[in-house]
C-alpha cells in the first residue's frame, strides 16, 4: 500500500523517463563513447606501427585488389606505375591545420593494370574559394610511398561536378570519382607521403591521442546510475515520510502529530495537569 502513489500519472511519467534515460546511458551512449575510444586506440597503434615499419608492395597488404579495412588502414605501401592526370579531381570543403584547403585526387595506374586513387595532398584556395594553379603530376613510371586509407562517405551521396575547370568532389571516395570519370578504380585511396613524386602539401597524420571518449563513457554510466539512485531516493521519501528525519530534529508538523498521539493515550488527570485545567 505504501507504493500505490507510484501509479499516479506524474510518478509513472517520472519513472518511465528515468528508466529510459538510464537504459540509453548504459546500452547506447556509454558503449558508443567506449567504442570511439577503442577506435582511436586502434588508429594510434596503426599509425605508430606505420612510422616504424618499412613500406611494402601494395599487393602484400591488399592482394587481388581487395578493399582496405580497418586492419589495413594507415599501412605504408609502395605503388609503382604512372599517374592519370586527365581524370584528376579535387575534394572541396576541406580543412588542414585549421585553414580551408582543397585536396588533389589523381588516379594512378599500377604496373599490373589496376587503377587506384592517390591523394596528392592539399592546396590553399585563392581569391576566396577558387582552386589555385598547382604543380601537375609527373609523367612516366614512378614509385610512391603512401598510406592506405578508407574511402570517405558523403551522407548525402552527392556526385562530382565541374567548377572552375576542375572536377570537384564532396568526399575522397574512389567510387564517386570512378562514376564521374568512367575509370574503374579500386576501392579505398592512398595518401601520398612527403617528398614523394607528385606530392603537393603533404597531409598531416592525426594526433596520437585518445581524446576524452573514455571519460565521456564513464560519465554516461555515472549519469545513468545517478538517475536510478535519485528515483529510488525520492520513492523512499514518499513511501516513508516518517523516517526522513530519523535521528535528527523533528519538524513542527511531526511535533504536533506526536503531541496529539500522546494526548490520545494520556489519562484525563495528566491532560488536566498539562493544560492547567482544574486550577
Short mmCIF file of C-alpha atoms in Angstrom, two decimals:
data_model
loop_
_atom_site.label_atom_id
_atom_site.label_comp_id
_atom_site.label_asym_id
_atom_site.label_seq_id
_atom_site.Cartn_x
_atom_site.Cartn_y
_atom_site.Cartn_z
CA UNK A 1 0.00 0.00 0.00
CA UNK A 2 2.87 2.37 0.64
CA UNK A 3 3.82 2.34 -3.03
CA UNK A 4 0.39 2.91 -4.56
CA UNK A 5 1.41 6.52 -5.18
CA UNK A 6 3.66 5.28 -7.97
CA UNK A 7 0.54 4.53 -10.02
CA UNK A 8 -0.23 8.24 -10.25
CA UNK A 9 0.36 9.74 -13.73
CA UNK A 10 3.13 12.03 -12.52
CA UNK A 11 5.06 9.21 -10.88
CA UNK A 12 4.51 6.91 -13.84
CA UNK A 13 5.93 9.56 -16.17
CA UNK A 14 8.90 10.23 -13.89
CA UNK A 15 9.69 6.52 -13.52
CA UNK A 16 9.45 5.92 -17.27
CA UNK A 17 11.65 8.92 -18.03
CA UNK A 18 14.35 7.82 -15.58
CA UNK A 19 14.33 4.21 -16.79
CA UNK A 20 14.55 5.27 -20.44
CA UNK A 21 17.42 7.67 -19.70
CA UNK A 22 19.28 5.04 -17.68
CA UNK A 23 18.78 2.43 -20.43
CA UNK A 24 20.11 4.83 -23.06
CA UNK A 25 23.09 5.70 -20.87
CA UNK A 26 24.02 2.08 -20.17
CA UNK A 27 23.15 0.45 -23.51
CA UNK A 28 23.80 3.19 -26.09
CA UNK A 29 25.65 6.32 -25.03
CA UNK A 30 28.36 4.78 -22.84
CA UNK A 31 29.13 1.93 -25.29
CA UNK A 32 29.23 4.47 -28.13
CA UNK A 33 31.90 6.51 -26.34
CA UNK A 34 33.84 3.40 -25.34
CA UNK A 35 33.70 2.26 -28.97
CA UNK A 36 35.07 5.58 -30.19
CA UNK A 37 37.86 5.30 -27.63
CA UNK A 38 38.71 1.80 -28.88
CA UNK A 39 38.72 3.04 -32.49
CA UNK A 40 41.12 5.85 -31.63
CA UNK A 41 43.38 3.44 -29.75
CA UNK A 42 43.46 1.14 -32.78
CA UNK A 43 44.19 4.10 -35.07
CA UNK A 44 47.02 5.25 -32.82
CA UNK A 45 48.55 1.79 -32.82
CA UNK A 46 48.27 1.51 -36.61
CA UNK A 47 49.92 4.90 -37.13
CA UNK A 48 52.70 4.10 -34.67
CA UNK A 49 53.34 0.79 -36.44
CA UNK A 50 53.49 2.54 -39.81
CA UNK A 51 56.03 5.02 -38.50
CA UNK A 52 58.47 2.28 -37.56
CA UNK A 53 57.74 -0.34 -40.22
CA UNK A 54 59.20 -0.34 -43.72
CA UNK A 55 56.77 0.15 -46.63
CA UNK A 56 55.84 -2.98 -48.58
CA UNK A 57 54.34 -3.52 -52.04
CA UNK A 58 50.62 -2.84 -52.10
CA UNK A 59 49.80 -6.42 -53.11
CA UNK A 60 51.21 -7.71 -49.81
CA UNK A 61 48.66 -5.67 -47.89
CA UNK A 62 45.74 -5.67 -50.35
CA UNK A 63 46.13 -8.79 -52.53
CA UNK A 64 43.99 -9.13 -55.62
CA UNK A 65 42.63 -5.59 -55.47
CA UNK A 66 40.91 -6.16 -52.12
CA UNK A 67 39.19 -3.23 -50.45
CA UNK A 68 41.05 -1.95 -47.39
CA UNK A 69 39.56 -2.44 -43.95
CA UNK A 70 40.33 -1.00 -40.52
CA UNK A 71 43.16 -3.52 -40.10
CA UNK A 72 44.93 -2.29 -43.24
CA UNK A 73 44.32 1.43 -42.81
CA UNK A 74 47.47 3.53 -42.29
CA UNK A 75 49.73 0.74 -43.55
CA UNK A 76 52.66 2.05 -45.60
CA UNK A 77 52.68 0.60 -49.09
CA UNK A 78 54.61 1.19 -52.29
CA UNK A 79 52.78 1.88 -55.56
CA UNK A 80 54.60 1.56 -58.87
CA UNK A 81 53.04 2.85 -62.08
CA UNK A 82 52.03 6.14 -63.66
CA UNK A 83 49.60 8.97 -62.89
CA UNK A 84 46.44 9.58 -64.94
CA UNK A 85 46.14 13.38 -64.61
CA UNK A 86 43.40 13.60 -67.25
CA UNK A 87 41.00 12.06 -64.68
CA UNK A 88 42.10 14.21 -61.76
CA UNK A 89 39.68 15.81 -59.29
CA UNK A 90 39.79 17.98 -56.17
CA UNK A 91 37.97 17.40 -52.89
CA UNK A 92 36.31 20.58 -51.71
CA UNK A 93 35.35 21.95 -48.28
CA UNK A 94 38.44 20.58 -46.56
CA UNK A 95 40.32 21.94 -43.55
CA UNK A 96 44.04 21.40 -42.99
CA UNK A 97 45.81 22.93 -39.98
CA UNK A 98 42.64 24.89 -39.26
CA UNK A 99 42.52 26.63 -42.66
CA UNK A 100 40.47 25.96 -45.83
CA UNK A 101 42.00 23.69 -48.45
CA UNK A 102 41.39 21.55 -51.47
CA UNK A 103 42.81 18.03 -51.70
CA UNK A 104 44.07 16.92 -55.12
CA UNK A 105 43.00 13.40 -56.15
CA UNK A 106 44.74 11.73 -59.08
CA UNK A 107 44.11 8.19 -60.35
CA UNK A 108 47.24 6.06 -60.62
CA UNK A 109 47.63 3.02 -62.88
CA UNK A 110 49.71 0.24 -61.34
CA UNK A 111 52.05 -1.90 -63.41
CA UNK A 112 49.56 -4.78 -63.25
CA UNK A 113 46.89 -2.57 -64.89
CA UNK A 114 44.75 -1.82 -61.81
CA UNK A 115 43.91 1.82 -61.11
CA UNK A 116 44.00 3.24 -57.59
CA UNK A 117 43.27 6.69 -56.23
CA UNK A 118 46.18 8.74 -54.88
CA UNK A 119 45.60 11.76 -52.66
CA UNK A 120 48.48 14.04 -53.62
CA UNK A 121 47.93 16.43 -50.70
CA UNK A 122 46.36 19.83 -50.29
CA UNK A 123 46.44 23.30 -51.83
CA UNK A 124 45.04 26.54 -50.44
CA UNK A 125 42.17 28.32 -52.25
CA UNK A 126 42.82 31.70 -53.87
CA UNK A 127 40.53 34.70 -54.29
CA UNK A 128 38.20 33.33 -51.69
CA UNK A 129 37.18 29.87 -52.83
CA UNK A 130 38.84 29.32 -56.21
CA UNK A 131 41.06 26.33 -56.89
CA UNK A 132 44.64 27.60 -57.37
CA UNK A 133 47.13 26.55 -60.00
CA UNK A 134 49.28 23.71 -58.71
CA UNK A 135 52.07 21.51 -59.98
CA UNK A 136 50.97 18.74 -62.32
CA UNK A 137 51.63 15.08 -61.58
CA UNK A 138 54.89 13.80 -63.08
CA UNK A 139 54.71 11.75 -66.24
CA UNK A 140 56.24 8.33 -66.75
CA UNK A 141 56.64 5.44 -64.34
CA UNK A 142 57.26 6.35 -60.70
CA UNK A 143 57.28 4.58 -57.34
CA UNK A 144 55.31 6.15 -54.49
CA UNK A 145 55.35 5.58 -50.75
CA UNK A 146 51.81 6.02 -49.49
CA UNK A 147 49.47 5.19 -46.61
CA UNK A 148 46.32 3.14 -47.07
CA UNK A 149 43.11 4.98 -46.29
CA UNK A 150 39.44 4.02 -46.26
CA UNK A 151 37.03 5.78 -48.58
CA UNK A 152 35.21 8.70 -47.02
CA UNK A 153 31.41 8.69 -47.05
CA UNK A 154 29.23 11.58 -48.11
CA UNK A 155 25.99 11.12 -46.21
CA UNK A 156 24.06 12.88 -48.98
CA UNK A 157 25.64 10.83 -51.77
CA UNK A 158 26.43 13.90 -53.89
CA UNK A 159 28.12 13.22 -57.25
CA UNK A 160 31.10 15.07 -58.67
CA UNK A 161 30.59 18.26 -60.69
CA UNK A 162 32.62 20.63 -62.82
CA UNK A 163 33.52 24.09 -61.48
CA UNK A 164 36.41 26.47 -62.28
CA UNK A 165 37.74 23.98 -64.81
CA UNK A 166 38.11 21.19 -62.22
CA UNK A 167 36.11 18.10 -61.35
CA UNK A 168 35.14 18.58 -57.71
CA UNK A 169 34.01 16.02 -55.13
CA UNK A 170 32.50 16.35 -51.68
CA UNK A 171 34.41 13.34 -50.32
CA UNK A 172 37.60 11.45 -51.03
CA UNK A 173 35.92 8.38 -52.46
CA UNK A 174 37.23 6.14 -55.24
CA UNK A 175 33.74 5.01 -56.29
CA UNK A 176 32.49 8.58 -56.66
CA UNK A 177 35.48 9.51 -58.80
CA UNK A 178 35.04 6.34 -60.88
CA UNK A 179 31.39 7.23 -61.53
CA UNK A 180 32.39 10.76 -62.55
CA UNK A 181 35.23 9.73 -64.89
CA UNK A 182 34.23 6.30 -66.15
CA UNK A 183 37.54 4.83 -64.97
CA UNK A 184 37.41 1.60 -62.97
CA UNK A 185 39.17 2.48 -59.69
CA UNK A 186 39.87 0.11 -56.80
CA UNK A 187 38.12 0.94 -53.50
CA UNK A 188 39.97 2.97 -50.90
CA UNK A 189 42.64 5.54 -51.58
CA UNK A 190 46.32 6.12 -50.87
CA UNK A 191 47.65 9.20 -49.07
CA UNK A 192 50.93 10.39 -50.54
CA UNK A 193 53.79 10.84 -48.11
CA UNK A 194 56.06 13.87 -48.05
CA UNK A 195 58.86 14.18 -50.61
CA UNK A 196 57.22 11.71 -52.99
CA UNK A 197 56.81 12.31 -56.74
CA UNK A 198 53.74 14.44 -57.33
CA UNK A 199 53.14 15.43 -53.69
CA UNK A 200 51.77 18.91 -53.02
CA UNK A 201 51.15 19.88 -49.40
CA UNK A 202 51.59 16.58 -47.56
CA UNK A 203 48.59 15.87 -45.37
CA UNK A 204 49.42 15.63 -41.66
CA UNK A 205 48.84 12.49 -39.66
CA UNK A 206 46.21 12.56 -36.92
CA UNK A 207 47.45 13.36 -33.45
CA UNK A 208 48.26 10.31 -31.39
CA UNK A 209 45.87 10.82 -28.50
CA UNK A 210 42.79 9.04 -27.23
CA UNK A 211 40.74 12.17 -26.59
CA UNK A 212 38.08 12.29 -23.91
CA UNK A 213 35.84 9.48 -25.14
CA UNK A 214 36.82 7.14 -22.31
CA UNK A 215 35.95 9.80 -19.71
CA UNK A 216 32.68 10.54 -21.52
CA UNK A 217 31.80 6.84 -21.42
CA UNK A 218 32.30 6.67 -17.66
CA UNK A 219 30.30 9.89 -17.28
CA UNK A 220 27.30 8.38 -19.06
CA UNK A 221 27.48 5.36 -16.77
CA UNK A 222 27.60 7.69 -13.78
CA UNK A 223 24.66 9.75 -15.08
CA UNK A 224 22.58 6.60 -15.53
CA UNK A 225 23.42 5.37 -12.02
CA UNK A 226 22.66 8.80 -10.52
CA UNK A 227 19.27 8.90 -12.24
CA UNK A 228 18.34 5.48 -10.84
CA UNK A 229 19.67 6.41 -7.42
CA UNK A 230 17.67 9.65 -7.41
CA UNK A 231 14.48 7.79 -8.34
CA UNK A 232 14.99 5.26 -5.53
CA UNK A 233 15.65 8.07 -3.05
CA UNK A 234 12.51 10.05 -3.89
CA UNK A 235 10.36 6.90 -3.90
CA UNK A 236 11.70 6.08 -0.44
CA UNK A 237 10.99 9.61 0.79
CA UNK A 238 7.43 9.44 -0.48
CA UNK A 239 6.81 5.95 0.88
CA UNK A 240 8.41 6.52 4.32
CA UNK A 241 7.96 10.19 5.24
CA UNK A 242 8.13 9.37 8.98
CA UNK A 243 11.71 8.08 8.57
CA UNK A 244 13.10 11.04 6.67
CA UNK A 245 14.29 12.79 9.78
CA UNK A 246 15.17 9.75 11.83
CA UNK A 247 17.86 10.63 14.29
CA UNK A 248 17.50 14.34 13.58
CA UNK A 249 15.39 17.28 14.74
CA UNK A 250 11.64 16.82 14.29
CA UNK A 251 9.67 19.26 12.16
CA UNK A 252 6.82 21.32 13.64
CA UNK A 253 4.31 19.07 11.91
CA UNK A 254 5.94 15.99 13.39
CA UNK A 255 5.97 17.58 16.85
CA UNK A 256 2.24 18.36 16.57
CA UNK A 257 1.39 14.88 15.36
CA UNK A 258 3.42 13.30 18.16
CA UNK A 259 1.72 15.52 20.75
CA UNK A 260 -1.76 14.58 19.51
CA UNK A 261 -0.87 10.91 19.67
CA UNK A 262 0.35 11.32 23.25
CA UNK A 263 -2.83 13.19 24.15
CA UNK A 264 -4.97 10.34 22.90
CA UNK A 265 -3.09 7.89 25.10
CA UNK A 266 -2.73 10.07 28.21
CA UNK A 267 -5.21 9.78 31.17
CA UNK A 268 -7.52 12.67 31.86
CA UNK A 269 -5.59 13.66 35.01
CA UNK A 270 -2.38 14.07 33.04
CA UNK A 271 -4.17 16.19 30.45
CA UNK A 272 -5.65 18.41 33.13
CA UNK A 273 -2.23 18.86 34.71
CA UNK A 274 -0.59 19.52 31.32
CA UNK A 275 -3.05 22.19 30.20
CA UNK A 276 -3.75 23.67 33.63
CA UNK A 277 -7.37 22.57 33.95
CA UNK A 278 -8.96 22.46 37.35
CA UNK A 279 -6.71 25.19 38.73
#
